[in-house]
Coordinates of C-alpha atoms and ligand atoms in Angstrom, one line a residue:
X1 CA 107.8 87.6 77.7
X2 CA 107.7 90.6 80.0
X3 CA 108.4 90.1 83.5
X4 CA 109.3 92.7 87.1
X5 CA 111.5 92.2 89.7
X6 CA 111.1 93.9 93.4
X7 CA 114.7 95.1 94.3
X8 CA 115.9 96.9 97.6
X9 CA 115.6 100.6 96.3
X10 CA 119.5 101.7 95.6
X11 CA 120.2 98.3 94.0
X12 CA 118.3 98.3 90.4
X13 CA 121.5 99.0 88.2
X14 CA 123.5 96.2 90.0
X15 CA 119.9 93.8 89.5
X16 CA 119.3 94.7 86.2
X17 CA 122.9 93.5 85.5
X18 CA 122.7 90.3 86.6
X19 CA 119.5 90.4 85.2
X20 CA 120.8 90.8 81.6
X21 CA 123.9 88.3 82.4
X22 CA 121.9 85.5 84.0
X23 CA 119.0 85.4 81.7
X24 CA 119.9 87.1 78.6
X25 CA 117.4 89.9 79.0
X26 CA 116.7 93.5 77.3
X27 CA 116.1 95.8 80.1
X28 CA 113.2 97.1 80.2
X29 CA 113.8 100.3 82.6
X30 CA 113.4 100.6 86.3
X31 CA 111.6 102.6 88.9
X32 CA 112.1 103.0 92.8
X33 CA 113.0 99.2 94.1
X34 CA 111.5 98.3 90.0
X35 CA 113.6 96.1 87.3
X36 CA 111.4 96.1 84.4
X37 CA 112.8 93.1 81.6
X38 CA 112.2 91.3 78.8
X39 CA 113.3 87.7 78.2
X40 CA 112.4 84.2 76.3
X41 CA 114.6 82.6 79.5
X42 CA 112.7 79.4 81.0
X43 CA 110.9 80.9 83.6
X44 CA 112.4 78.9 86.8
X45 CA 115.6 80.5 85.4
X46 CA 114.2 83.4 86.8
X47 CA 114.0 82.0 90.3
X48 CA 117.8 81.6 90.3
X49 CA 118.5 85.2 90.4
X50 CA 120.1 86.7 93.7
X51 CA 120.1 90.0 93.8
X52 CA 116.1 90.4 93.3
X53 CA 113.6 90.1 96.8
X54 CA 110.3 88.3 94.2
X55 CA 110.1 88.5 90.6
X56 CA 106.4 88.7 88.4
X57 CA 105.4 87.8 85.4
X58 CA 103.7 91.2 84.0
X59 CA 100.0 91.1 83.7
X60 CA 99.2 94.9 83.1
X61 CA 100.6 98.2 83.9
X62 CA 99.3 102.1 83.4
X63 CA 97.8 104.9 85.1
X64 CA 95.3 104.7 87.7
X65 CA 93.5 107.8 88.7
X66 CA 93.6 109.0 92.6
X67 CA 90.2 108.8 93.2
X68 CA 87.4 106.6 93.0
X69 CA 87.4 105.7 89.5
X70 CA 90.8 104.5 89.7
X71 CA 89.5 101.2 90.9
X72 CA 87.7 100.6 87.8
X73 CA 90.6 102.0 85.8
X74 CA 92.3 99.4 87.4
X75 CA 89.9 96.2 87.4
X76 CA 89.8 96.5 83.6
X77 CA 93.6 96.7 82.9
X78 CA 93.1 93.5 84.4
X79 CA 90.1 92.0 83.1
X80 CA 91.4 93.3 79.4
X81 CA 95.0 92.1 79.6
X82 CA 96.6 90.4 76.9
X83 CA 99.3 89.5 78.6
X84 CA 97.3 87.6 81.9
X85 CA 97.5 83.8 80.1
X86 CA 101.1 83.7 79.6
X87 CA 101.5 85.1 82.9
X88 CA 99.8 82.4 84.3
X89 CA 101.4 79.9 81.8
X90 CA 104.9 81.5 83.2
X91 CA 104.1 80.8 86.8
X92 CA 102.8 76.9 85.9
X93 CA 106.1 76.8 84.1
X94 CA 107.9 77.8 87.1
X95 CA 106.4 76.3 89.8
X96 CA 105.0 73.3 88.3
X97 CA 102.4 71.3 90.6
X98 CA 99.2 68.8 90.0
X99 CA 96.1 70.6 90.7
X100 CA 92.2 70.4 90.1
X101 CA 91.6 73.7 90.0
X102 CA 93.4 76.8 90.3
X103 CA 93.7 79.0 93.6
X104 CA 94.1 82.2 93.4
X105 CA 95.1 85.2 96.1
X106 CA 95.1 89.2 95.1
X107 CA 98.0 90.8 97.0
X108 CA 97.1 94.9 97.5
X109 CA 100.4 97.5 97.5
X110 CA 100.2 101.3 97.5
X111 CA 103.2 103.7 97.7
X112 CA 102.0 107.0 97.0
X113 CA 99.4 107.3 99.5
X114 CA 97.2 109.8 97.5
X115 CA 94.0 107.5 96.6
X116 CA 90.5 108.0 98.2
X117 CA 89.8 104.5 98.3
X118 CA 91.3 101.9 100.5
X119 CA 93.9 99.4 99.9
X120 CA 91.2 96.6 100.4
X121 CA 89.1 98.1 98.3
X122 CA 92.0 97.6 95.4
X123 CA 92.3 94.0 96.4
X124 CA 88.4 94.0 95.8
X125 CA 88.1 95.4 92.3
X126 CA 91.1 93.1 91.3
X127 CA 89.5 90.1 92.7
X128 CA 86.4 91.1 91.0
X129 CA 88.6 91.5 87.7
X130 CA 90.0 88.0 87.9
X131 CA 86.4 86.4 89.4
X132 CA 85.6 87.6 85.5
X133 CA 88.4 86.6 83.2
X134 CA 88.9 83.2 84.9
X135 CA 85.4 82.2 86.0
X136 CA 86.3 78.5 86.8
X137 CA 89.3 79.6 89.7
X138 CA 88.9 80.0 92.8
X139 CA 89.7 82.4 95.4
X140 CA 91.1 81.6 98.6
X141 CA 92.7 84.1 101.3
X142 CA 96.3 82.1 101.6
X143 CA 97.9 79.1 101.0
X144 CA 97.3 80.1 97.2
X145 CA 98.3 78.4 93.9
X146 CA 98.7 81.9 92.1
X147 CA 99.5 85.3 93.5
X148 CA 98.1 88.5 91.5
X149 CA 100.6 91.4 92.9
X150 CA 99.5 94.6 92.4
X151 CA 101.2 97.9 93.3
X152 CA 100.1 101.2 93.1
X153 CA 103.3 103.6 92.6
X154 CA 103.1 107.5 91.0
X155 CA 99.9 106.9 89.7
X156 CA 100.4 103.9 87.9
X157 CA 99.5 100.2 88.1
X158 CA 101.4 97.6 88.2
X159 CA 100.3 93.8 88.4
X160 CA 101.7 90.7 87.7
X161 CA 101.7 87.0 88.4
X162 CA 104.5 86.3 91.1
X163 CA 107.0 83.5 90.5
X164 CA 109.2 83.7 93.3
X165 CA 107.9 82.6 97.0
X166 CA 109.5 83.4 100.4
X167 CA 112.7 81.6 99.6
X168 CA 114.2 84.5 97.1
X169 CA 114.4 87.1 99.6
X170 CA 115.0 85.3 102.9
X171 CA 116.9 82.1 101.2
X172 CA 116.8 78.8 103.5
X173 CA 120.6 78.7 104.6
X174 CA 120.0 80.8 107.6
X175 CA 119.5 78.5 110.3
X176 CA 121.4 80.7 112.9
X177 CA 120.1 84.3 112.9
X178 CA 122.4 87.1 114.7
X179 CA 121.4 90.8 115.1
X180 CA 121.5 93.3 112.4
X181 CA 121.7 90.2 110.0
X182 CA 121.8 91.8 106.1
X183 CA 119.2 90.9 103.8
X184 CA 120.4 88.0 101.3
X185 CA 119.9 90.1 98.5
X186 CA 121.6 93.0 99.5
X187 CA 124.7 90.6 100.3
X188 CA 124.6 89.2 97.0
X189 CA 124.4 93.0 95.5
X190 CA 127.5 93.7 97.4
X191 CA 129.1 90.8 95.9
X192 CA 128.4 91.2 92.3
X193 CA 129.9 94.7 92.8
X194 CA 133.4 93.7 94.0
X195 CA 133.5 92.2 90.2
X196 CA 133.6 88.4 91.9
X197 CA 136.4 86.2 89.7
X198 CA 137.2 82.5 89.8
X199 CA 140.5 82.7 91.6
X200 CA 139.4 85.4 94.3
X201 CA 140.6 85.1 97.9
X202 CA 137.3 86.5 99.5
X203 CA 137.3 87.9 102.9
X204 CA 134.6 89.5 105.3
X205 CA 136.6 90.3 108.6
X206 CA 133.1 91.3 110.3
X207 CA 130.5 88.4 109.3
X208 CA 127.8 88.1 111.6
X209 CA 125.7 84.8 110.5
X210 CA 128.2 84.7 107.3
X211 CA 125.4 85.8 104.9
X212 CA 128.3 88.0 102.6
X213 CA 130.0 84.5 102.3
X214 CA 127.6 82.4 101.6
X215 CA 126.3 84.6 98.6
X216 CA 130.1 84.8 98.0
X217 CA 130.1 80.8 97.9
X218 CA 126.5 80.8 95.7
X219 CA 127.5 83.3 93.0
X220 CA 130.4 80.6 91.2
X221 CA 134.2 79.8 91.7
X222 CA 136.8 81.3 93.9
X223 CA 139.7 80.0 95.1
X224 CA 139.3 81.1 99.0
X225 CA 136.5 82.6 101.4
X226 CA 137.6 84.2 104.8
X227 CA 135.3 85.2 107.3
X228 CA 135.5 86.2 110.9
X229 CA 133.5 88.2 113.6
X230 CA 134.6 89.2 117.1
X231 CA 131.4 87.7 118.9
X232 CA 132.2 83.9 119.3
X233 CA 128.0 83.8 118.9
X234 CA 128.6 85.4 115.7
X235 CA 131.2 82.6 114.4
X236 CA 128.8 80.0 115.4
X237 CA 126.1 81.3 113.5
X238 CA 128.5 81.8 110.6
X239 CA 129.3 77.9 110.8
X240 CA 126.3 76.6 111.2
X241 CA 124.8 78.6 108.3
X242 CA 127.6 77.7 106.0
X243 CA 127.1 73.8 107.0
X244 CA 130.1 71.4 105.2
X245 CA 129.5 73.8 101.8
X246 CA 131.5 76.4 100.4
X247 CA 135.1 75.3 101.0
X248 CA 137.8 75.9 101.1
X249 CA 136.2 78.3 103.7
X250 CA 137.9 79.2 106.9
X251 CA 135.9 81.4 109.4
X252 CA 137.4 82.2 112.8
X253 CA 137.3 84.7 115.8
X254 CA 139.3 87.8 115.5
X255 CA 139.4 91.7 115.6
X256 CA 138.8 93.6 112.2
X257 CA 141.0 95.7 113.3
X258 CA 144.0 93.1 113.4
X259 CA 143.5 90.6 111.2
X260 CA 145.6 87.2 111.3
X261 CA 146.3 87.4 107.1
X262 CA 149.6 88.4 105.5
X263 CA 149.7 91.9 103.9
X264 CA 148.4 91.9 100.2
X265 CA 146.5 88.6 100.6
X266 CA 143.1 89.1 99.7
X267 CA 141.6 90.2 96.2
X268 CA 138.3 91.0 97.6
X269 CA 137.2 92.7 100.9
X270 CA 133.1 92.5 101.4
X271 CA 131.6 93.6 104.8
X272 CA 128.6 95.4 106.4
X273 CA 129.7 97.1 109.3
X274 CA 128.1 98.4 112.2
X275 CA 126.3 101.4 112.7
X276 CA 124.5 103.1 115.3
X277 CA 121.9 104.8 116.0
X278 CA 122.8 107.5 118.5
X279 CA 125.4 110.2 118.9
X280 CA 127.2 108.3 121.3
X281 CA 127.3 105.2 119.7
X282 CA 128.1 106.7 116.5
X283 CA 131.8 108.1 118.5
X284 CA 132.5 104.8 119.7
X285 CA 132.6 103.3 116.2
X286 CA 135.4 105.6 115.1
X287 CA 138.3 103.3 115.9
X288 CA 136.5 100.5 114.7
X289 CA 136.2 102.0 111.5
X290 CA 140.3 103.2 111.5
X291 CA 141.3 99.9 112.3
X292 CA 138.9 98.4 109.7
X293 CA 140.4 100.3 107.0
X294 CA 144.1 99.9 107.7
X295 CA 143.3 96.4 107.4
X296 CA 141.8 96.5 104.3
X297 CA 144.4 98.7 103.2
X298 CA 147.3 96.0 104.2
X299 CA 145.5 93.4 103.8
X300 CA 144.2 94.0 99.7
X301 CA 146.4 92.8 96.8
X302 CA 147.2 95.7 94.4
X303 CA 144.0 96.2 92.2
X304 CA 142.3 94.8 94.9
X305 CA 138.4 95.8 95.3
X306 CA 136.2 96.5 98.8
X307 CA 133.0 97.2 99.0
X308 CA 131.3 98.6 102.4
X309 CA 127.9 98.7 103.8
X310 CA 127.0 101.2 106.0
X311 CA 124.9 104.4 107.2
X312 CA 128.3 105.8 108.5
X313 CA 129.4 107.6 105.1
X314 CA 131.4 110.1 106.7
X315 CA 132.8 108.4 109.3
X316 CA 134.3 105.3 106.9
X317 CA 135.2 107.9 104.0
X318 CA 137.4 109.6 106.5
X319 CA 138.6 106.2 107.7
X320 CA 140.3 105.2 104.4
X321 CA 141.2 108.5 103.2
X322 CA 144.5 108.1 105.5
X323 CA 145.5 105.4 103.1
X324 CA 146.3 107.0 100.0
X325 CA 146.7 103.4 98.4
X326 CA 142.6 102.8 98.0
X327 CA 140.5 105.7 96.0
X328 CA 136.7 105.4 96.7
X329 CA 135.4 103.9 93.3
X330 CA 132.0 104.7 93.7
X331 CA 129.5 105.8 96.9
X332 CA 125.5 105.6 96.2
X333 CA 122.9 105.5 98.6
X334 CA 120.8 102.4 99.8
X335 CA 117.5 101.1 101.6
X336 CA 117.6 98.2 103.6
X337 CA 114.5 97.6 105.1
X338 CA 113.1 100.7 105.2
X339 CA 116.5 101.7 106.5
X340 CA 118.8 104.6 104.8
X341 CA 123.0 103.3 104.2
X342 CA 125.4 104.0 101.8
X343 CA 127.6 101.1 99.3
X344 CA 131.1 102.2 98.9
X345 CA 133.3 100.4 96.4
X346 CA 137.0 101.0 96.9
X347 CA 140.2 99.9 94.4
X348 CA 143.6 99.5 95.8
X349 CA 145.8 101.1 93.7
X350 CA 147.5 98.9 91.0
X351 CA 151.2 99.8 91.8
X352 CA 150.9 99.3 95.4
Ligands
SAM1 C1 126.1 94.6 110.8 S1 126.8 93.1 111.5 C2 127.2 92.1 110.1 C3 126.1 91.3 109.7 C4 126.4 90.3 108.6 N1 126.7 90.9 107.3 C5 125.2 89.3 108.4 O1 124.6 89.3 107.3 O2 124.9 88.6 109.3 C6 128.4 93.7 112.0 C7 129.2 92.6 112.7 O3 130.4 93.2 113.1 C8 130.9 92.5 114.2 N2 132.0 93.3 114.8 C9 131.9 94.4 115.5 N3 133.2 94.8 115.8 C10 134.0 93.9 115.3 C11 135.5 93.8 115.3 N4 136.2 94.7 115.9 N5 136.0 92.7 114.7 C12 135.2 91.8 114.1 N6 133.9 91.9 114.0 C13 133.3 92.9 114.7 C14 129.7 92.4 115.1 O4 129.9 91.3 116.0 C15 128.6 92.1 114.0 O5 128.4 90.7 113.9

């Protein structure tokens, strides 16, 4: 069966990996925040991943014109697809629940912005698509049994039967919420890039509500997690998320920048630091970011990994290269919400 995923844009190789690991999948190719795959996987399988925001069964996908007529184009991928009754047999799969008769919703997307028409008017021809193929269901504006996605993206179509519900992108662990919070899924991207292994000694010396840990703890073994935060709010919000799970687990108050743990301690090195917005701001988080890195720099085992969230490429790059003992593995750029930051992965040198 063919299924989508909705990824933050940035992140598609690291979800198509997990994608093929998790679920034994053939990749299917991506586009912009897009993880196209293939897989005979259970479908609530699917609803384990952690790096994806929803995931769809796929219902139809080709072009769709700009103008007016694009609406019919799109209606009858719809109406025509062979693929819509194992969609729907995908979701019931999923999600099973008793009903009496199916609910259904039509959820509208556009990207490209070119269309004469409206994105109601999408939502319209797709409902009208559906009214057809599946005359005895019924439609109802929320609280639906089944969700028809479609996004309109480059002049193409894209629609599919959603599996997941709020709980894949927002999770239901965070209880205590802290500014600048990072999105689950991005958390658990940054994770599966510091190559996570059984006996790891995982730190993130800046955690905010402790979401880096606690995909940390969710991905599978380790033999540590470390967290801390300066703001005693912070470290609250860190313990109350993490509850009486994950251990061993010790999460405390400190300065990144002088971190209570011996030198060649930790095997991985996680964090999203701050950034700011303004010229000022942006001076004042030089230190932070020169104390961050000597600690990581002291604090990594040889062949240690870190990986960095920020916006602040220049400013961090410049921060570790004074330690010649980590090389910057890789730097590619990503969206958080809408928002423009950069992943760094960095290797401690093996002889160190
Ligand atoms: C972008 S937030 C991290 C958010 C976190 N990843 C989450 O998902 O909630 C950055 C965090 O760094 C903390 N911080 C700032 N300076 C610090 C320092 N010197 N030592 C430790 N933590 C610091 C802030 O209090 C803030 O919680």
């Amino acid at each position: 069966m063919q299924f989508y995923a909705f990824v933050a844009p940035g992140l598609e190789e690291i979800a198509q990996r997990e994608i093929a690991a998790h679920l034994a999948a053939e990749r299917q190719g991506q586009q912009r925040g897009v993880v196209f795959f293939a897989t005979d996987a259970p479908p609530q399988a699917l609803l384990e991943l952690g790096t994806t925001e929803d995931v769809f069964a796929l219902v139809a996908r080709g072009p769709v014109a700009a103008g007016r007529e694009g609406l019919a184009q799109a209606g009858a991928f719809v109406a025509e697809s062979p693929l819509f009754a194992d969609a729907v047999g995908a979701q019931r799969r999923a999600r099973p629940k008793r009903i009496k008769r199916i609910t259904y919703r039509i959820v509208a997307q556009r990207r490209s912005g070119q269309q004469r028409y409206v994105r109601q008017e999408m939502r319209r021809a797709l409902q009208q698509a559906v009214a057809w193929r599946f005359p005895r269901w019924k439609y109802v504006a929320e609280r639906a049994l089944l969700e028809v996605w479609a996004l309109e993206a480059a002049g193409e179509l894209l629609c599919g039967v959603r599996l997941s519900d709020q709980t894949m992108r927002h999770r239901t662990y965070k209880v205590a919420q802290v500014e600048a919070s990072l999105r689950p899924t991005v958390a658990r991207a940054l994770v599966l890039l510091s190559e996570p292994a059984d006996g790891d000694v995982f730190l993130d010396p800046m955690c905010g509500a402790g979401t880096i840990l606690i995909e940390r703890g969710l991905h599978g073994r380790y033999a540590q997690l470390l967290g801390g935060d300066i703001r005693p709010a912070a470290v609250a919000a860190t313990r109350t998320n993490i509850g009486p799970r994950y251990k061993p687990i010790a999460v405390r108050q400190w300065d990144a920048r002088d971190l209570p743990l011996a030198d060649g301690s930790v095997d991985r090195v996680v964090c999203n630091l701050p950034f700011g917005k303004k010229m000022g701001e942006r001076q004042a988080l030089r230190p932070l970011y020169e104390g961050f890195a000597r600690e990581v720099a002291r604090v990594l085992k040889p062949g240690g990994v870190a990986v960095c969230l920020t916006s602040e490429r220049t400013l961090l790059a410049k921060a570790f290269g004074a330690w010649p003992q980590l090389y910057l593995e890789r730097t590619f750029p990503v969206e958080v919400l809408g928002q423009p930051a950069f992943c760094c992965k960095l290797k401690k040198l093996a002889e160190y």
